[in-house]
PDB file of C-alpha atoms in Angstrom:
ATOM      1  CA  MET A   1     109.263 106.828 131.617  1.00 63.00           C
ATOM      2  CA  SER A   2     107.483 107.551 134.768  1.00 67.00           C
ATOM      3  CA  PRO A   3     105.678 111.095 135.194  1.00 65.00           C
ATOM      4  CA  PRO A   4     107.077 113.505 135.847  1.00 60.00           C
ATOM      5  CA  LEU A   5     107.610 115.140 140.277  1.00 63.00           C
ATOM      6  CA  PHE A   6     107.621 117.974 139.253  1.00 59.00           C
ATOM      7  CA  ALA A   7     105.407 120.326 137.429  1.00 54.00           C
ATOM      8  CA  ASP A   8     108.189 122.507 135.135  1.00 57.00           C
ATOM      9  CA  ASP A   9     109.491 118.563 134.151  1.00 57.00           C
ATOM     10  CA  ASN A  10     105.983 118.567 132.672  1.00 69.00           C
ATOM     11  CA  SER A  11     107.078 119.779 129.614  1.00 81.00           C
ATOM     12  CA  SER A  12     110.038 117.176 128.557  1.00 80.00           C
ATOM     13  CA  TYR A  13     108.684 114.379 129.876  1.00 81.00           C
ATOM     14  CA  ARG A  14     105.429 115.432 127.640  1.00 83.00           C
ATOM     15  CA  ARG A  15     107.859 116.281 124.719  1.00 86.00           C
ATOM     16  CA  ALA A  16     110.118 112.335 125.451  1.00 88.00           C
ATOM     17  CA  ALA A  17     106.357 110.123 125.703  1.00 87.00           C
ATOM     18  CA  ARG A  18     105.412 111.726 122.026  1.00 89.00           C
ATOM     19  CA  ARG A  19     109.258 111.096 120.855  1.00 94.00           C
ATOM     20  CA  ALA A  20     109.275 107.686 122.235  1.00 95.00           C
ATOM     21  CA  GLU A  21     105.636 107.201 120.521  1.00 95.00           C
ATOM     22  CA  ARG A  22     107.102 108.634 117.210  1.00 96.00           C
ATOM     23  CA  GLU A  23     109.861 107.349 117.264  1.00 97.00           C
ATOM     24  CA  GLU A  24     107.763 103.665 118.006  1.00 97.00           C
ATOM     25  CA  ARG A  25     105.682 104.473 115.451  1.00 97.00           C
ATOM     26  CA  ARG A  26     108.529 104.280 113.088  1.00 97.00           C
ATOM     27  CA  ARG A  27     109.228 101.113 114.338  1.00 97.00           C
ATOM     28  CA  GLU A  28     106.701  99.455 113.598  1.00 97.00           C
ATOM     29  CA  GLU A  29     106.117 100.979 110.277  1.00 97.00           C
ATOM     30  CA  ARG A  30     109.288  99.906 109.086  1.00 97.00           C
ATOM     31  CA  ARG A  31     109.123  96.197 110.839  1.00 97.00           C
ATOM     32  CA  ARG A  32     105.916  96.023 108.557  1.00 97.00           C
ATOM     33  CA  GLU A  33     107.461  97.216 105.601  1.00 97.00           C
ATOM     34  CA  ILE A  34     110.473  94.433 105.814  1.00 96.00           C
ATOM     35  CA  LEU A  35     107.322  91.842 106.250  1.00 96.00           C
ATOM     36  CA  ALA A  36     105.256  92.862 103.631  1.00 95.00           C
ATOM     37  CA  THR A  37     108.704  93.071 101.388  1.00 93.00           C
ATOM     38  CA  LEU A  38     109.825  88.878 103.615  1.00 93.00           C
ATOM     39  CA  ARG A  39     106.488  87.980 102.353  1.00 91.00           C
ATOM     40  CA  ARG A  40     106.338  89.683  98.151  1.00 87.00           C
ATOM     41  CA  LEU A  41     109.395  87.839  98.075  1.00 85.00           C
ATOM     42  CA  LYS A  42     108.246  84.487  99.417  1.00 86.00           C
ATOM     43  CA  GLU A  43     105.501  84.707  96.762  1.00 83.00           C
ATOM     44  CA  GLU A  44     107.058  85.313  93.770  1.00 80.00           C
ATOM     45  CA  ALA A  45     110.750  83.202  94.738  1.00 80.00           C
ATOM     46  CA  GLY A  46     107.767  80.545  93.752  1.00 80.00           C
ATOM     47  CA  ASP A  47     107.153  81.971  89.863  1.00 82.00           C
ATOM     48  CA  ALA A  48     109.673  80.073  87.985  1.00 84.00           C
ATOM     49  CA  ALA A  49     109.111  82.216  85.112  1.00 86.00           C
ATOM     50  CA  LEU A  50     109.668  85.581  87.007  1.00 84.00           C
ATOM     51  CA  VAL A  51     112.654  84.089  88.275  1.00 83.00           C
ATOM     52  CA  ALA A  52     114.175  83.924  85.404  1.00 89.00           C
ATOM     53  CA  GLU A  53     113.252  87.625  83.737  1.00 90.00           C
ATOM     54  CA  ARG A  54     114.359  89.426  86.415  1.00 88.00           C
ATOM     55  CA  GLU A  55     117.839  86.608  86.335  1.00 92.00           C
ATOM     56  CA  ARG A  56     117.708  88.172  82.082  1.00 95.00           C
ATOM     57  CA  ALA A  57     116.976  91.326  83.238  1.00 95.00           C
ATOM     58  CA  ARG A  58     120.914  91.027  85.372  1.00 95.00           C
ATOM     59  CA  ARG A  59     122.370  90.816  83.091  1.00 96.00           C
ATOM     60  CA  HIS A  60     121.326  92.384  80.961  1.00 95.00           C
ATOM     61  CA  ALA A  61     122.752  95.033  82.378  1.00 95.00           C
ATOM     62  CA  ASP A  62     125.594  93.903  83.768  1.00 94.00           C
ATOM     63  CA  LEU A  63     126.409  93.150  79.888  1.00 93.00           C
ATOM     64  CA  LEU A  64     125.320  96.999  78.764  1.00 91.00           C
ATOM     65  CA  GLU A  65     127.437  97.793  81.922  1.00 91.00           C
ATOM     66  CA  ARG A  66     130.648  95.957  81.377  1.00 91.00           C
ATOM     67  CA  TYR A  67     130.346  96.586  77.427  1.00 91.00           C
ATOM     68  CA  PRO A  68     128.401 100.102  76.952  1.00 88.00           C
ATOM     69  CA  PRO A  69     126.545 101.112  73.213  1.00 86.00           C
ATOM     70  CA  GLN A  70     128.836 103.056  71.385  1.00 83.00           C
ATOM     71  CA  TRP A  71     126.446 105.889  69.315  1.00 66.00           C
TER      72      TRP A  71
END
């Protein structure tokens, strides 16, 4: 974005520049979150016990959803 040509363009230019900075910060934060999640998942993928525990929990939740307790 280029600087304003006229003085009255200044406020809209600043608003647009701030908005662009905000969006860039949001994109960068989201990128960091995604990379952290991928890194964590990659580390956890090597842990067979953790994978097995999650699979058991998933199957148990599926079973409870299919056959809810009759209390």
